[in-house]
Amino acid sequence: MPSKSRLPLTTDWLDYFMRMAKLCASRSKDPSTQVGAVIVAPNRTVISTGYNGFPRGCKDDYFLYENREVKYQRTIHAEMNAILTAGCSLEDCSLFVWPLPPCDRCIPHIIQTGISHIIVPTIPNSSRWVGPCLEAQKMASEANLVILTWDIDDE
């Protein structure tokens, strides 16, 4: 079983999975915040992917995303989409999220799955998500969930 303090991935794998999370984010129809997530097993197998959007079968017309209140009520975050579609135990897996860290809505669920590492890019201090992300980081720390900051170069 991998140690919760050491991520069993080299830098090339970190780049690969972070780029995959970024690609997943591009599937979101949200015009203002596109987030992607990839869950990876300790053996570097992709378990699941997700992006932020509305539940299956629900209308996802553009005007619904333009109404911030409706959008927030309907949106399933990328991390939750990846967890819900995984279909297996996520114990000791790693979660890659792009371009924002998990928020206070998602982190309790992430902790409960047994995911051992979250890999995220650096969040800009000007982001409206700083508060919810900082609270999520506090909860992750309390639960001994390792959060690693990993930025990729966009060339």
PDB file of C-alpha atoms in Angstrom:
ATOM      1  CA  MET A   1       0.000   0.000   0.000  1.00  0.00           C
ATOM      2  CA  PRO A   2       1.438   3.429  -0.953  1.00  0.00           C
ATOM      3  CA  SER A   3       2.389   5.867   1.766  1.00  0.00           C
ATOM      4  CA  LYS A   4       0.031   8.809   2.118  1.00  0.00           C
ATOM      5  CA  SER A   5       3.035  11.131   2.318  1.00  0.00           C
ATOM      6  CA  ARG A   6       4.739   9.999  -0.904  1.00  0.00           C
ATOM      7  CA  LEU A   7       3.084  10.057  -4.291  1.00  0.00           C
ATOM      8  CA  PRO A   8       4.212   7.048  -6.357  1.00  0.00           C
ATOM      9  CA  LEU A   9       4.426   9.008  -9.639  1.00  0.00           C
ATOM     10  CA  THR A  10       7.330  10.595 -11.480  1.00  0.00           C
ATOM     11  CA  THR A  11       7.181  14.082 -12.968  1.00  0.00           C
ATOM     12  CA  ASP A  12       6.380  12.824 -16.465  1.00  0.00           C
ATOM     13  CA  TRP A  13       3.348  10.939 -15.100  1.00  0.00           C
ATOM     14  CA  LEU A  14       2.265  14.001 -13.108  1.00  0.00           C
ATOM     15  CA  ASP A  15       2.400  16.109 -16.287  1.00  0.00           C
ATOM     16  CA  TYR A  16       0.545  13.429 -18.268  1.00  0.00           C
ATOM     17  CA  PHE A  17      -2.362  13.097 -15.849  1.00  0.00           C
ATOM     18  CA  MET A  18      -2.599  16.855 -15.232  1.00  0.00           C
ATOM     19  CA  ARG A  19      -2.809  17.421 -18.992  1.00  0.00           C
ATOM     20  CA  MET A  20      -5.520  14.756 -19.121  1.00  0.00           C
ATOM     21  CA  ALA A  21      -7.482  16.646 -16.432  1.00  0.00           C
ATOM     22  CA  LYS A  22      -7.083  19.816 -18.479  1.00  0.00           C
ATOM     23  CA  LEU A  23      -8.422  18.004 -21.549  1.00  0.00           C
ATOM     24  CA  CYS A  24     -11.400  16.726 -19.532  1.00  0.00           C
ATOM     25  CA  ALA A  25     -12.127  20.318 -18.464  1.00  0.00           C
ATOM     26  CA  SER A  26     -12.562  21.275 -22.102  1.00  0.00           C
ATOM     27  CA  ARG A  27     -15.676  19.043 -22.274  1.00  0.00           C
ATOM     28  CA  SER A  28     -17.575  21.296 -19.848  1.00  0.00           C
ATOM     29  CA  LYS A  29     -20.230  23.552 -21.342  1.00  0.00           C
ATOM     30  CA  ASP A  30     -19.834  26.098 -18.529  1.00  0.00           C
ATOM     31  CA  PRO A  31     -18.706  29.308 -20.256  1.00  0.00           C
ATOM     32  CA  SER A  32     -16.997  30.732 -17.154  1.00  0.00           C
ATOM     33  CA  THR A  33     -15.454  27.810 -15.256  1.00  0.00           C
ATOM     34  CA  GLN A  34     -14.366  24.613 -16.948  1.00  0.00           C
ATOM     35  CA  VAL A  35     -12.965  22.026 -14.534  1.00  0.00           C
ATOM     36  CA  GLY A  36     -11.716  18.530 -15.246  1.00  0.00           C
ATOM     37  CA  ALA A  37     -10.761  15.606 -12.999  1.00  0.00           C
ATOM     38  CA  VAL A  38      -8.936  12.310 -13.443  1.00  0.00           C
ATOM     39  CA  ILE A  39      -8.753   9.528 -10.858  1.00  0.00           C
ATOM     40  CA  VAL A  40      -5.674   7.327 -11.138  1.00  0.00           C
ATOM     41  CA  ALA A  41      -4.918   4.024  -9.376  1.00  0.00           C
ATOM     42  CA  PRO A  42      -1.529   3.449  -7.720  1.00  0.00           C
ATOM     43  CA  ASN A  43      -0.472   1.377 -10.772  1.00  0.00           C
ATOM     44  CA  ARG A  44      -1.048   4.457 -13.033  1.00  0.00           C
ATOM     45  CA  THR A  45      -4.314   3.110 -14.490  1.00  0.00           C
ATOM     46  CA  VAL A  46      -6.992   5.716 -15.173  1.00  0.00           C
ATOM     47  CA  ILE A  47     -10.043   4.739 -13.120  1.00  0.00           C
ATOM     48  CA  SER A  48     -12.392   7.568 -14.054  1.00  0.00           C
ATOM     49  CA  THR A  49     -12.666  11.065 -15.496  1.00  0.00           C
ATOM     50  CA  GLY A  50     -15.122  13.894 -14.999  1.00  0.00           C
ATOM     51  CA  TYR A  51     -15.895  17.502 -15.814  1.00  0.00           C
ATOM     52  CA  ASN A  52     -18.310  20.030 -14.352  1.00  0.00           C
ATOM     53  CA  GLY A  53     -21.778  19.983 -15.846  1.00  0.00           C
ATOM     54  CA  PHE A  54     -25.421  19.153 -15.329  1.00  0.00           C
ATOM     55  CA  PRO A  55     -26.684  15.655 -14.452  1.00  0.00           C
ATOM     56  CA  ARG A  56     -27.336  13.166 -17.253  1.00  0.00           C
ATOM     57  CA  GLY A  57     -30.697  13.648 -18.904  1.00  0.00           C
ATOM     58  CA  CYS A  58     -31.146  17.222 -17.675  1.00  0.00           C
ATOM     59  CA  LYS A  59     -31.336  20.070 -20.144  1.00  0.00           C
ATOM     60  CA  ASP A  60     -28.007  21.802 -20.515  1.00  0.00           C
ATOM     61  CA  ASP A  61     -28.918  24.673 -22.771  1.00  0.00           C
ATOM     62  CA  TYR A  62     -26.499  27.585 -22.871  1.00  0.00           C
ATOM     63  CA  PHE A  63     -28.952  30.024 -21.231  1.00  0.00           C
ATOM     64  CA  LEU A  64     -29.078  27.778 -18.121  1.00  0.00           C
ATOM     65  CA  TYR A  65     -25.317  28.200 -17.698  1.00  0.00           C
ATOM     66  CA  GLU A  66     -25.632  31.972 -18.099  1.00  0.00           C
ATOM     67  CA  ASN A  67     -27.968  32.154 -15.081  1.00  0.00           C
ATOM     68  CA  ARG A  68     -25.467  31.816 -12.207  1.00  0.00           C
ATOM     69  CA  GLU A  69     -28.096  30.769  -9.617  1.00  0.00           C
ATOM     70  CA  VAL A  70     -29.513  28.012 -11.853  1.00  0.00           C
ATOM     71  CA  LYS A  71     -26.015  26.928 -12.885  1.00  0.00           C
ATOM     72  CA  TYR A  72     -24.889  26.512  -9.260  1.00  0.00           C
ATOM     73  CA  GLN A  73     -28.027  24.549  -8.386  1.00  0.00           C
ATOM     74  CA  ARG A  74     -27.605  22.129 -11.295  1.00  0.00           C
ATOM     75  CA  THR A  75     -23.856  21.678 -11.622  1.00  0.00           C
ATOM     76  CA  ILE A  76     -22.089  18.521 -10.528  1.00  0.00           C
ATOM     77  CA  HIS A  77     -18.429  19.348 -10.011  1.00  0.00           C
ATOM     78  CA  ALA A  78     -15.761  17.498 -11.992  1.00  0.00           C
ATOM     79  CA  GLU A  79     -14.432  15.690  -8.916  1.00  0.00           C
ATOM     80  CA  MET A  80     -17.885  14.391  -8.022  1.00  0.00           C
ATOM     81  CA  ASN A  81     -18.575  13.308 -11.608  1.00  0.00           C
ATOM     82  CA  ALA A  82     -15.336  11.308 -11.611  1.00  0.00           C
ATOM     83  CA  ILE A  83     -16.157   9.726  -8.225  1.00  0.00           C
ATOM     84  CA  LEU A  84     -19.732   8.879  -9.215  1.00  0.00           C
ATOM     85  CA  THR A  85     -18.713   7.211 -12.473  1.00  0.00           C
ATOM     86  CA  ALA A  86     -15.735   5.292 -11.063  1.00  0.00           C
ATOM     87  CA  GLY A  87     -17.669   2.136 -10.174  1.00  0.00           C
ATOM     88  CA  CYS A  88     -14.941   0.742  -7.898  1.00  0.00           C
ATOM     89  CA  SER A  89     -13.043   1.430  -4.694  1.00  0.00           C
ATOM     90  CA  LEU A  90     -10.899   4.561  -4.852  1.00  0.00           C
ATOM     91  CA  GLU A  91      -8.770   3.673  -1.831  1.00  0.00           C
ATOM     92  CA  ASP A  92      -5.189   4.956  -2.285  1.00  0.00           C
ATOM     93  CA  CYS A  93      -5.960   6.498  -5.684  1.00  0.00           C
ATOM     94  CA  SER A  94      -4.791   9.944  -6.797  1.00  0.00           C
ATOM     95  CA  LEU A  95      -7.110  12.691  -8.008  1.00  0.00           C
ATOM     96  CA  PHE A  96      -5.871  15.206 -10.580  1.00  0.00           C
ATOM     97  CA  VAL A  97      -7.962  18.383 -10.904  1.00  0.00           C
ATOM     98  CA  TRP A  98      -7.594  21.260 -13.402  1.00  0.00           C
ATOM     99  CA  PRO A  99      -7.621  24.335 -13.132  1.00  0.00           C
ATOM    100  CA  LEU A 100      -8.940  24.740  -9.565  1.00  0.00           C
ATOM    101  CA  PRO A 101      -8.447  22.716  -6.378  1.00  0.00           C
ATOM    102  CA  PRO A 102     -11.477  20.936  -4.915  1.00  0.00           C
ATOM    103  CA  CYS A 103     -13.902  23.155  -3.041  1.00  0.00           C
ATOM    104  CA  ASP A 104     -15.533  22.735   0.358  1.00  0.00           C
ATOM    105  CA  ARG A 105     -18.527  21.016  -1.336  1.00  0.00           C
ATOM    106  CA  CYS A 106     -16.406  18.246  -2.863  1.00  0.00           C
ATOM    107  CA  ILE A 107     -13.665  17.583  -0.319  1.00  0.00           C
ATOM    108  CA  PRO A 108     -15.824  15.661   2.210  1.00  0.00           C
ATOM    109  CA  HIS A 109     -16.762  13.200  -0.541  1.00  0.00           C
ATOM    110  CA  ILE A 110     -13.171  12.911  -1.731  1.00  0.00           C
ATOM    111  CA  ILE A 111     -12.014  12.189   1.816  1.00  0.00           C
ATOM    112  CA  GLN A 112     -14.702   9.523   2.269  1.00  0.00           C
ATOM    113  CA  THR A 113     -13.584   7.629  -0.849  1.00  0.00           C
ATOM    114  CA  GLY A 114     -10.107   6.952   0.549  1.00  0.00           C
ATOM    115  CA  ILE A 115      -8.329   8.876  -2.204  1.00  0.00           C
ATOM    116  CA  SER A 116      -4.838   9.479  -0.819  1.00  0.00           C
ATOM    117  CA  HIS A 117      -3.498  12.310  -2.992  1.00  0.00           C
ATOM    118  CA  ILE A 118      -4.954  15.304  -4.800  1.00  0.00           C
ATOM    119  CA  ILE A 119      -2.828  17.006  -7.433  1.00  0.00           C
ATOM    120  CA  VAL A 120      -3.843  20.551  -8.391  1.00  0.00           C
ATOM    121  CA  PRO A 121      -2.353  23.614 -10.097  1.00  0.00           C
ATOM    122  CA  THR A 122      -1.584  26.764  -8.147  1.00  0.00           C
ATOM    123  CA  ILE A 123      -4.800  28.715  -7.553  1.00  0.00           C
ATOM    124  CA  PRO A 124      -4.575  32.433  -8.383  1.00  0.00           C
ATOM    125  CA  ASN A 125      -5.037  34.668  -5.317  1.00  0.00           C
ATOM    126  CA  SER A 126      -7.584  36.713  -7.251  1.00  0.00           C
ATOM    127  CA  SER A 127      -9.892  33.762  -7.864  1.00  0.00           C
ATOM    128  CA  ARG A 128     -13.402  33.864  -6.384  1.00  0.00           C
ATOM    129  CA  TRP A 129     -12.795  30.252  -5.370  1.00  0.00           C
ATOM    130  CA  VAL A 130      -9.983  31.002  -2.899  1.00  0.00           C
ATOM    131  CA  GLY A 131     -12.250  30.860   0.197  1.00  0.00           C
ATOM    132  CA  PRO A 132     -13.978  27.529  -0.560  1.00  0.00           C
ATOM    133  CA  CYS A 133     -10.675  26.006  -1.711  1.00  0.00           C
ATOM    134  CA  LEU A 134      -8.845  27.079   1.454  1.00  0.00           C
ATOM    135  CA  GLU A 135     -11.580  25.552   3.615  1.00  0.00           C
ATOM    136  CA  ALA A 136     -11.293  22.345   1.592  1.00  0.00           C
ATOM    137  CA  GLN A 137      -7.534  22.327   2.161  1.00  0.00           C
ATOM    138  CA  LYS A 138      -8.099  22.619   5.932  1.00  0.00           C
ATOM    139  CA  MET A 139     -10.415  19.592   5.876  1.00  0.00           C
ATOM    140  CA  ALA A 140      -7.980  17.636   3.725  1.00  0.00           C
ATOM    141  CA  SER A 141      -5.172  18.393   6.172  1.00  0.00           C
ATOM    142  CA  GLU A 142      -7.287  17.252   9.126  1.00  0.00           C
ATOM    143  CA  ALA A 143      -7.938  13.966   7.299  1.00  0.00           C
ATOM    144  CA  ASN A 144      -4.253  13.514   6.348  1.00  0.00           C
ATOM    145  CA  LEU A 145      -5.106  13.781   2.671  1.00  0.00           C
ATOM    146  CA  VAL A 146      -2.041  14.963   0.744  1.00  0.00           C
ATOM    147  CA  ILE A 147      -2.524  17.875  -1.666  1.00  0.00           C
ATOM    148  CA  LEU A 148       0.297  18.436  -4.127  1.00  0.00           C
ATOM    149  CA  THR A 149       0.573  21.546  -6.287  1.00  0.00           C
ATOM    150  CA  TRP A 150       1.687  20.717  -9.810  1.00  0.00           C
ATOM    151  CA  ASP A 151       1.714  23.225 -12.644  1.00  0.00           C
ATOM    152  CA  ILE A 152       2.157  22.281 -16.289  1.00  0.00           C
ATOM    153  CA  ASP A 153       3.706  24.463 -18.937  1.00  0.00           C
ATOM    154  CA  ASP A 154       1.315  25.541 -21.663  1.00  0.00           C
ATOM    155  CA  GLU A 155       3.475  25.693 -24.728  1.00  0.00           C
TER     156      GLU A 155
END
